[in-house]
PDB file of C-alpha atoms in Angstrom:
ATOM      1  CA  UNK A 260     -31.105  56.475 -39.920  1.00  0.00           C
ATOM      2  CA  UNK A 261     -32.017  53.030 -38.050  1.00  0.00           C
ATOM      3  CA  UNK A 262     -34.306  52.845 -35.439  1.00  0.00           C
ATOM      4  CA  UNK A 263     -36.559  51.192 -33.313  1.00  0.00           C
ATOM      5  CA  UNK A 264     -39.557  52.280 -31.574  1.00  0.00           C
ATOM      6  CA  UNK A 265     -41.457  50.976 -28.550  1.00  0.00           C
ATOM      7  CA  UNK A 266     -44.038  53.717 -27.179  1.00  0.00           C
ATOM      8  CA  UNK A 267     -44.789  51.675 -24.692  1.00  0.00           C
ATOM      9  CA  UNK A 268     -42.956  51.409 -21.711  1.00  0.00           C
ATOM     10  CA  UNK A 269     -45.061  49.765 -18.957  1.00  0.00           C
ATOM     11  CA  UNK A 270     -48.047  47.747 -20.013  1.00  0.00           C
ATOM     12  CA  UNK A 271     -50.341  45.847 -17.177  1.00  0.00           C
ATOM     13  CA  UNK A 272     -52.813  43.615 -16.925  1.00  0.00           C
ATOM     14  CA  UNK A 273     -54.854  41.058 -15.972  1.00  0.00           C
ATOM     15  CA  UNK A 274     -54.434  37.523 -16.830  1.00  0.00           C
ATOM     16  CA  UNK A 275     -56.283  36.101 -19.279  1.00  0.00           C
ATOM     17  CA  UNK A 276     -56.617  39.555 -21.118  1.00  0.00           C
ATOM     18  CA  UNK A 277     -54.930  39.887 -24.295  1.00  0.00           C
ATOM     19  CA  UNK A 278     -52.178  42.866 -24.850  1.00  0.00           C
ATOM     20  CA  UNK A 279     -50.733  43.935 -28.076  1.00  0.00           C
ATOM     21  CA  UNK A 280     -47.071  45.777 -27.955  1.00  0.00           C
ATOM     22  CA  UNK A 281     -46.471  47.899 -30.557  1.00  0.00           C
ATOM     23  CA  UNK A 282     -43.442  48.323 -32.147  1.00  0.00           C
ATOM     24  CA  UNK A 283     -42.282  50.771 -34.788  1.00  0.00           C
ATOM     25  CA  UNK A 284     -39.348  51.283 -36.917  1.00  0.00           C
ATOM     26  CA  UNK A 285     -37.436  53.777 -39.099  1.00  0.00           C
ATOM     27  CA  UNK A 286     -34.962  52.265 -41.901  1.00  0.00           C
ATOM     28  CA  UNK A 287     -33.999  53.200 -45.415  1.00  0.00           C
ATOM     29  CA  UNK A 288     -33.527  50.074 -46.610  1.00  0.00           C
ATOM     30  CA  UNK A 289     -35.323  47.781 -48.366  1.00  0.00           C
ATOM     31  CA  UNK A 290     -33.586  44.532 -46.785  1.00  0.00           C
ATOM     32  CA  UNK A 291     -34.047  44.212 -43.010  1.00  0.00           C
ATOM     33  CA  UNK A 292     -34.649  42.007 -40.316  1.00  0.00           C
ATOM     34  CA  UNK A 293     -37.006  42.672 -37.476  1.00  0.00           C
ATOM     35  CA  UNK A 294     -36.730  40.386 -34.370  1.00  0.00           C
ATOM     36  CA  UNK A 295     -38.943  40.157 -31.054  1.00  0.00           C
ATOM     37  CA  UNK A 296     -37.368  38.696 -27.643  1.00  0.00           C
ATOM     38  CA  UNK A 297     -38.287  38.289 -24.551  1.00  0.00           C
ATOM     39  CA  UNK A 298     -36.178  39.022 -21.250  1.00  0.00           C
ATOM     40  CA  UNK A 299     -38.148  37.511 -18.199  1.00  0.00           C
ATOM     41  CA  UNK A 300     -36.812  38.825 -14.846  1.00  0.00           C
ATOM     42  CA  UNK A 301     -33.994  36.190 -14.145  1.00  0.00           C
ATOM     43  CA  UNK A 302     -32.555  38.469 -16.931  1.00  0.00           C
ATOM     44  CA  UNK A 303     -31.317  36.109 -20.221  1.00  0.00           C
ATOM     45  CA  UNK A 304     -32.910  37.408 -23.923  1.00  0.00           C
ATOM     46  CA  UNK A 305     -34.990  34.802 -25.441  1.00  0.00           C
ATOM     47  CA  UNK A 306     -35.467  34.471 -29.268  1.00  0.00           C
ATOM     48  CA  UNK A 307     -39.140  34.606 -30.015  1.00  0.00           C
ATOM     49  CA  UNK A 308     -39.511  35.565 -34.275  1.00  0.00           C
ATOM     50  CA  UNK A 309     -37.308  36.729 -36.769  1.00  0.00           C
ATOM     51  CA  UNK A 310     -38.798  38.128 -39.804  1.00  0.00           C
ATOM     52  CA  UNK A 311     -37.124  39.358 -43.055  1.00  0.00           C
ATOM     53  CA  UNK A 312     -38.965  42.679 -44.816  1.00  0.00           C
ATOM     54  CA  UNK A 313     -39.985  40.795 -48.237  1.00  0.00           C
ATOM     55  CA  UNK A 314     -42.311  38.344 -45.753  1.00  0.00           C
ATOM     56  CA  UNK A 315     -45.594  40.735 -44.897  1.00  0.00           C
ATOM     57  CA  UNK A 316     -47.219  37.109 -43.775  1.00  0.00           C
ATOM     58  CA  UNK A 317     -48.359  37.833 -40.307  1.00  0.00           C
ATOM     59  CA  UNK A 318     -47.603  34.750 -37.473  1.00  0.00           C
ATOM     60  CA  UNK A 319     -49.270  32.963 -35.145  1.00  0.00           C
ATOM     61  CA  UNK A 320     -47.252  30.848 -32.602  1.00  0.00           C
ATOM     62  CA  UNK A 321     -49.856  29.826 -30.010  1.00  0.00           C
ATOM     63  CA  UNK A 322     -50.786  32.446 -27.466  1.00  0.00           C
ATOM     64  CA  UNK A 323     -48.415  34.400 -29.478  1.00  0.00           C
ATOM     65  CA  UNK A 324     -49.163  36.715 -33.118  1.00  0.00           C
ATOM     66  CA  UNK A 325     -47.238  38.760 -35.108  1.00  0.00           C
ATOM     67  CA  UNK A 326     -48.414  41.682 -36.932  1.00  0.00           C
ATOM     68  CA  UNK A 327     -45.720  42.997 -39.821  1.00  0.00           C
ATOM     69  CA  UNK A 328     -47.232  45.773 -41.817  1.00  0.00           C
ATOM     70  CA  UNK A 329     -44.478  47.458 -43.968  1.00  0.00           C
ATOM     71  CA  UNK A 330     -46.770  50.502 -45.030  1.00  0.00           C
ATOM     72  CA  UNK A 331     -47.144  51.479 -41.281  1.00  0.00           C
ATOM     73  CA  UNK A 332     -43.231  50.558 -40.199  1.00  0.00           C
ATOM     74  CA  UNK A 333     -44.518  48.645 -37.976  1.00  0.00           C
ATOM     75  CA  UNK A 334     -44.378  44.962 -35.913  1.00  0.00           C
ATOM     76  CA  UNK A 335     -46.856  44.440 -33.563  1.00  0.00           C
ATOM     77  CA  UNK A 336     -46.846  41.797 -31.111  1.00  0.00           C
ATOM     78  CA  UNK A 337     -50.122  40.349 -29.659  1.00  0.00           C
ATOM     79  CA  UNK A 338     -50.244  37.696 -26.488  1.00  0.00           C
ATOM     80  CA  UNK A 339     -53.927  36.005 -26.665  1.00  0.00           C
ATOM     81  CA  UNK A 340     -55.124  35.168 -22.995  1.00  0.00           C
ATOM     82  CA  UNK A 341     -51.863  36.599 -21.361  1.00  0.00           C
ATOM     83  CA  UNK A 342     -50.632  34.432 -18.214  1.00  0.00           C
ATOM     84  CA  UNK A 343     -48.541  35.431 -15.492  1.00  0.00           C
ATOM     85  CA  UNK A 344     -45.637  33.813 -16.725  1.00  0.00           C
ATOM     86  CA  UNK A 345     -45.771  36.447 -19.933  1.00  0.00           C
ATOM     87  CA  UNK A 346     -44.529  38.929 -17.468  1.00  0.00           C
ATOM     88  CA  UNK A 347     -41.481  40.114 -18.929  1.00  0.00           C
ATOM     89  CA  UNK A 348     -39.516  43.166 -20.672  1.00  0.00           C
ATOM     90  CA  UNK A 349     -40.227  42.630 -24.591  1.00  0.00           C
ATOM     91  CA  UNK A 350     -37.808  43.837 -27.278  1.00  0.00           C
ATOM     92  CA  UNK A 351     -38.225  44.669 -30.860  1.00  0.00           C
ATOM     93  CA  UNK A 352     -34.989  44.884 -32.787  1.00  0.00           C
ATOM     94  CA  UNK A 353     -34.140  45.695 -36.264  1.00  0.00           C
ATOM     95  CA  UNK A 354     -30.941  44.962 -38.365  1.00  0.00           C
ATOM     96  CA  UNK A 355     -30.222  45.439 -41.788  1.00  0.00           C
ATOM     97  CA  UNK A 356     -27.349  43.829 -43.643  1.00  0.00           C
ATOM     98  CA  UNK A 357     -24.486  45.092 -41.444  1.00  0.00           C
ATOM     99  CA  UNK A 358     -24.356  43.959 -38.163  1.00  0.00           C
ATOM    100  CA  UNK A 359     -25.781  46.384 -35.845  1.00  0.00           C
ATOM    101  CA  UNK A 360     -28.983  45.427 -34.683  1.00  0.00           C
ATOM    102  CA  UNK A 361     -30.708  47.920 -33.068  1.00  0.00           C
ATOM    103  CA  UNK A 362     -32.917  47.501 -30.238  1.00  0.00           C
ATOM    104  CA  UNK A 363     -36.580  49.214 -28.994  1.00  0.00           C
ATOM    105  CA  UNK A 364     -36.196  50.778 -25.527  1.00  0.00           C
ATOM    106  CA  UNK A 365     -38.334  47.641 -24.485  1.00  0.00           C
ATOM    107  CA  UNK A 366     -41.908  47.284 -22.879  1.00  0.00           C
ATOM    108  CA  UNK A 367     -42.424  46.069 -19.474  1.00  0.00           C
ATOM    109  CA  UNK A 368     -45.610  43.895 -19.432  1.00  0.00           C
ATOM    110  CA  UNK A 369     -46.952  42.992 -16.110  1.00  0.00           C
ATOM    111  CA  UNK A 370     -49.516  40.281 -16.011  1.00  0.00           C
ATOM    112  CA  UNK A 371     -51.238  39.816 -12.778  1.00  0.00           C
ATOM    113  CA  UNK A 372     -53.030  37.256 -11.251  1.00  0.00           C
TER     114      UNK A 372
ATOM    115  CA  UNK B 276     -27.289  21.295 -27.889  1.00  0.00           C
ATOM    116  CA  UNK B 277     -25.702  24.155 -25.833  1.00  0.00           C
ATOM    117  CA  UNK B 278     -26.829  27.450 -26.002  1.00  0.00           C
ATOM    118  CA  UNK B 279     -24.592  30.307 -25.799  1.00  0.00           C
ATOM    119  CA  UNK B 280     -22.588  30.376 -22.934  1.00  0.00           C
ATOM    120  CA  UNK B 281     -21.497  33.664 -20.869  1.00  0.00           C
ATOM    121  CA  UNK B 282     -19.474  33.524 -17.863  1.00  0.00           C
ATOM    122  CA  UNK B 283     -19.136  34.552 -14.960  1.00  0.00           C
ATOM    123  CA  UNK B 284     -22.571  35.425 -14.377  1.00  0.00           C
ATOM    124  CA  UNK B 285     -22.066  38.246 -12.477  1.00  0.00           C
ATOM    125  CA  UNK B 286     -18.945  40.231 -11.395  1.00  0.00           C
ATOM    126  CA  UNK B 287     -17.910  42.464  -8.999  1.00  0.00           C
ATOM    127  CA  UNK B 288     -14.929  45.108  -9.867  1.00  0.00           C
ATOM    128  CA  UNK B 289     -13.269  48.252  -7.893  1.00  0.00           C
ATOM    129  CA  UNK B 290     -12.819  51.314  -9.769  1.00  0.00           C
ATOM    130  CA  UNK B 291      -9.403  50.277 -11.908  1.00  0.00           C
ATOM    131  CA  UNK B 292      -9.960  46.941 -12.128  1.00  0.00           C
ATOM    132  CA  UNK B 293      -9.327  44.758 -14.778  1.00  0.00           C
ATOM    133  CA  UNK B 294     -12.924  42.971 -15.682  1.00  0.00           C
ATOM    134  CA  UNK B 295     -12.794  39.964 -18.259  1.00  0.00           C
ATOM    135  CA  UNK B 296     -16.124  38.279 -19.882  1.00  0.00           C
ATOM    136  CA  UNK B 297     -15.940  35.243 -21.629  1.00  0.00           C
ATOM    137  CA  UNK B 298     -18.754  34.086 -24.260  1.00  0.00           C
ATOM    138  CA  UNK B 299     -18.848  30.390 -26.305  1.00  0.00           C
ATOM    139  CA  UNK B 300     -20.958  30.651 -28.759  1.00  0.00           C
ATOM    140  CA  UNK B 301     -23.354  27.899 -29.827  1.00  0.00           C
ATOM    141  CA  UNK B 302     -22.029  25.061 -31.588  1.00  0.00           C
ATOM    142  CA  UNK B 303     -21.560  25.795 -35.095  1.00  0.00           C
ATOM    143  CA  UNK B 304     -21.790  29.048 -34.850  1.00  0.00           C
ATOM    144  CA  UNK B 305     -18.824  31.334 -35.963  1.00  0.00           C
ATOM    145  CA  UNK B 306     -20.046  34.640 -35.774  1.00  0.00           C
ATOM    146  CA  UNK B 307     -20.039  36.390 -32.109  1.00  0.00           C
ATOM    147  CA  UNK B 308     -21.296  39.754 -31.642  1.00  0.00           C
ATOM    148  CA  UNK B 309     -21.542  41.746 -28.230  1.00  0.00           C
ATOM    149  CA  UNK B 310     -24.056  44.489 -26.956  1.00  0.00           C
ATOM    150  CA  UNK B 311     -24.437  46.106 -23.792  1.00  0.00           C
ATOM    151  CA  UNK B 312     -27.449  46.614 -21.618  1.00  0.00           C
ATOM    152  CA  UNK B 313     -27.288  49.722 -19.454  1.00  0.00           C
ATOM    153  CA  UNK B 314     -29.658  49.697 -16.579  1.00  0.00           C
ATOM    154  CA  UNK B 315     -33.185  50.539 -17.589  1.00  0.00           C
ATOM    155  CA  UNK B 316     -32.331  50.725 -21.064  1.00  0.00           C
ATOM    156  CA  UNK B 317     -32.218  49.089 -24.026  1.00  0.00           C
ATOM    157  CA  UNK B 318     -29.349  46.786 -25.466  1.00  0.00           C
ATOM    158  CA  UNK B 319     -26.617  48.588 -27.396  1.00  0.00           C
ATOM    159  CA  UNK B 320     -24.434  47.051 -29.874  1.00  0.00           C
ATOM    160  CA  UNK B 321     -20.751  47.014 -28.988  1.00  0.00           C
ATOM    161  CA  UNK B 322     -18.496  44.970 -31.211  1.00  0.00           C
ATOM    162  CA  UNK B 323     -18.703  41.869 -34.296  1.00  0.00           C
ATOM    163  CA  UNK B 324     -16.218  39.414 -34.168  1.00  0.00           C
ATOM    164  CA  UNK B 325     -15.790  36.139 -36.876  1.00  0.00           C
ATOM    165  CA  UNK B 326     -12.770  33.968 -35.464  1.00  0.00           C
ATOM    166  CA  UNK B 327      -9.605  35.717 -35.288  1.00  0.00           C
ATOM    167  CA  UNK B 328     -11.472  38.483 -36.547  1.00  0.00           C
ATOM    168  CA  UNK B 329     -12.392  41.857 -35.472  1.00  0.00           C
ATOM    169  CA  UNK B 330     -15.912  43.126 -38.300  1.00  0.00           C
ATOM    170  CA  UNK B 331     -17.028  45.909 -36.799  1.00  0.00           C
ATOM    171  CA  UNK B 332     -15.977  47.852 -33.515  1.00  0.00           C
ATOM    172  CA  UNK B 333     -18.257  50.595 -34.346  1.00  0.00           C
ATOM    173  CA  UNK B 334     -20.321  50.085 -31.077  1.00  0.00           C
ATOM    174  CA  UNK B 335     -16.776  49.882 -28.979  1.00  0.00           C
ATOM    175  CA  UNK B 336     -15.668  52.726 -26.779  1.00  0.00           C
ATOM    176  CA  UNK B 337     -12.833  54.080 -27.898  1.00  0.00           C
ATOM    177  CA  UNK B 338     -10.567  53.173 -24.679  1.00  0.00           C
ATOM    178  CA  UNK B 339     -10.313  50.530 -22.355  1.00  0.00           C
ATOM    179  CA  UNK B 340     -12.787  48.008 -24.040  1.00  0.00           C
ATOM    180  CA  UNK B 341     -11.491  45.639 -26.622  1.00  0.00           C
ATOM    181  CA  UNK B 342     -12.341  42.235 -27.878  1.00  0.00           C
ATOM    182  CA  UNK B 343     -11.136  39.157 -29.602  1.00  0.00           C
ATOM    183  CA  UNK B 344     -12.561  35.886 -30.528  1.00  0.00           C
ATOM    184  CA  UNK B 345      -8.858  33.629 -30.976  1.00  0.00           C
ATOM    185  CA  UNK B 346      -9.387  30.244 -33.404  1.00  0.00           C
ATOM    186  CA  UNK B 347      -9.496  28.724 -30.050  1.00  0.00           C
ATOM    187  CA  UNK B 348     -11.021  29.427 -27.161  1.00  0.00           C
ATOM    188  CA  UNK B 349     -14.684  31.398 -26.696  1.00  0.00           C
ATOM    189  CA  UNK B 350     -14.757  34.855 -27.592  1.00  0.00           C
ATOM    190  CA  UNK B 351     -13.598  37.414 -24.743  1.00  0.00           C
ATOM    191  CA  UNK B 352     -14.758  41.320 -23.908  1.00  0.00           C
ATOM    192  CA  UNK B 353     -11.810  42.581 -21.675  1.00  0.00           C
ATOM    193  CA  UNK B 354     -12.242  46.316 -19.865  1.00  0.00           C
ATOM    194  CA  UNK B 355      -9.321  47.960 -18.467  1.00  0.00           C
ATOM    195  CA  UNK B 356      -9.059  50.231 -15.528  1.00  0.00           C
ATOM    196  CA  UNK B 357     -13.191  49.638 -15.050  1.00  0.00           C
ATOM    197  CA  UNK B 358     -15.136  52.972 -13.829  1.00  0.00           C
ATOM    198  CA  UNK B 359     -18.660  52.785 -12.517  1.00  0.00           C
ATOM    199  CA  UNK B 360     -20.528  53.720 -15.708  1.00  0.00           C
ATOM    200  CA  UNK B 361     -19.278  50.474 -17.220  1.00  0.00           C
ATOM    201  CA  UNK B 362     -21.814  48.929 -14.405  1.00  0.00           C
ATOM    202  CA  UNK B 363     -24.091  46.854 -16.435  1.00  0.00           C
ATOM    203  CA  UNK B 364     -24.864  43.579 -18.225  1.00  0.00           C
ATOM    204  CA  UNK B 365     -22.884  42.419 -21.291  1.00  0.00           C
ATOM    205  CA  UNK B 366     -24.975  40.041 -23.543  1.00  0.00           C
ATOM    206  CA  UNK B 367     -22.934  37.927 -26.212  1.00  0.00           C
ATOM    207  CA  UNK B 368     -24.630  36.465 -29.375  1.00  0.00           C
ATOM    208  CA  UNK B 369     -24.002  34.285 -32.008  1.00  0.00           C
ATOM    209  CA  UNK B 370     -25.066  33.207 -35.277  1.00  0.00           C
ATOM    210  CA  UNK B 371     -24.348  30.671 -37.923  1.00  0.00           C
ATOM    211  CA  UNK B 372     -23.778  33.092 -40.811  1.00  0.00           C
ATOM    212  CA  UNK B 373     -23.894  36.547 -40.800  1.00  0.00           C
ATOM    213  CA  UNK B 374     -26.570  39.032 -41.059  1.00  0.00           C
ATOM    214  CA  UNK B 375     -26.810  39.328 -44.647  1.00  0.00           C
ATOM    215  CA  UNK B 376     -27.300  35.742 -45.681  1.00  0.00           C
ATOM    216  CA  UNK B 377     -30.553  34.983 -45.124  1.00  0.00           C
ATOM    217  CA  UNK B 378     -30.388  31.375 -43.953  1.00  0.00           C
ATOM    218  CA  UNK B 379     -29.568  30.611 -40.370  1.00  0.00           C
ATOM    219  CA  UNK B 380     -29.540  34.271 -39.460  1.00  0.00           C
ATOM    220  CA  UNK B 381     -31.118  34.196 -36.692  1.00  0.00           C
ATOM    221  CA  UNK B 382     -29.140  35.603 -33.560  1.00  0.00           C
ATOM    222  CA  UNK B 383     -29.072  34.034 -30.501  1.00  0.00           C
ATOM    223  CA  UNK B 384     -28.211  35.319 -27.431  1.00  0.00           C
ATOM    224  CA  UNK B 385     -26.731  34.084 -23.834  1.00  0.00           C
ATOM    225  CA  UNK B 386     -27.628  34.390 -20.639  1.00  0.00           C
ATOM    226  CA  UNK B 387     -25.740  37.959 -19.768  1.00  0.00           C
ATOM    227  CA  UNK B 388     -22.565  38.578 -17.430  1.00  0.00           C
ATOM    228  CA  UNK B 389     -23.901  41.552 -14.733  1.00  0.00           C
ATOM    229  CA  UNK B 390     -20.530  43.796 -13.752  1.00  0.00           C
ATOM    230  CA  UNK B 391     -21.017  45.913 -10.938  1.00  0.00           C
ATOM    231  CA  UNK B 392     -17.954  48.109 -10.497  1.00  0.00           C
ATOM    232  CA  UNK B 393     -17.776  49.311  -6.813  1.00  0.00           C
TER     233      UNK B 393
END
């Protein structure tokens, strides 16, 4: 079975805080692909990190960090002094070799003023 | 360099309809795949095309949804005889290769086409 979870389904807060959305996943294979995007409220998906399963390295991308930990199944994804404009639904995805790529259920992060 | 294109944007359909979404993917790219988002949820995948080719249709409802992607032309996601539960957005993507080569296989996705079937 392939799957993606996102516990989370509303996060909020404050700007300038930082927020880490989990993400967890369920695969049997031992090639995979794990993506994160972001779809703001005007709706489109935007790319934000593709990573393959045989690269543990975690990534930093400025406000932006990505925590890959296969022994956990899981890809974290951290936003360092969140802004307003970080307000968005985030989706993890996972796809093996085929061409399914399964999707999280998303996380809603608010960031207020 | 374009992104992928989806049009229209949004559309409106009656119950029966005929509703037609077009998708160009980006330039180079030959693989097209399609997902549905149903409101409040997650994205869903529907259908893989290559040019002229269907992949996998495992995502596809059985009736009334089909797709093609012709050697011409961008890649199209026709439903027939629309009913309400097909109210949602249809997201194209495209990639250079496909999934299981690892260079260039990172997916890309366009800006959405939001039925509403009334």
């Amino acid at each position: 079975a392939q799957k993606v979870t996102q516990a989370q389904t509303e996060i909020s807060v404050v700007e300038k805080e930082d927020v880490t959305l989990d993400c967890v996943y369920e695969t049997r294979d031992t090639t995979y692909y794990l993506f994160w995007y972001k779809q703001p409220p005007s709706g489109e998906l935007v790319f934000l990190i593709r990573r393959n399963s045989f690269d543990e390295q975690n990534e930093i991308s400025g406000r932006y960090s990505w925590n890959f930990q296969k022994s956990t199944s899981s890809f974290n994804f951290t936003i360092t002094a969140s802004q307003v404009v970080d307000s968005a639904v985030y989706f993890c995805a996972l796809i093996r070799t085929n061409n399914d790529m399964r999707f999280g259920a998303g996380t809603r992060l608010t960031v207020k003023p | 360099n374009a992104g992928v294109m989806q049009n229209p944007r949004h559309l409106v359909r009656r119950r029966g309809q005929e509703a037609r979404l077009r998708c160009s993917p980006m330039k180079g790219h030959s693989h097209v795949y399609w997902y549905r988002q149903l409101p409040e949820e997650g994205l869903k995948f529907m259908v893989y095309l290559q040019k002229e080719n269907i992949i996998d249709e495992s995502g596809m409802p059985k009736e009334r949804f089909s797709a093609e992607f012709p050697k011409e032309g961008p890649s199209i996601l026709r439903i027939q005889q629309v009913v309400r539960g097909d109210s949602a957005a249809y997201f194209c993507a495209s990639s250079p290769f496909g999934v299981g080569q690892e260079s260039g296989n990172t997916i890309y996705f366009g800006e959405g086409s939001w039925l509403t079937v009334v």
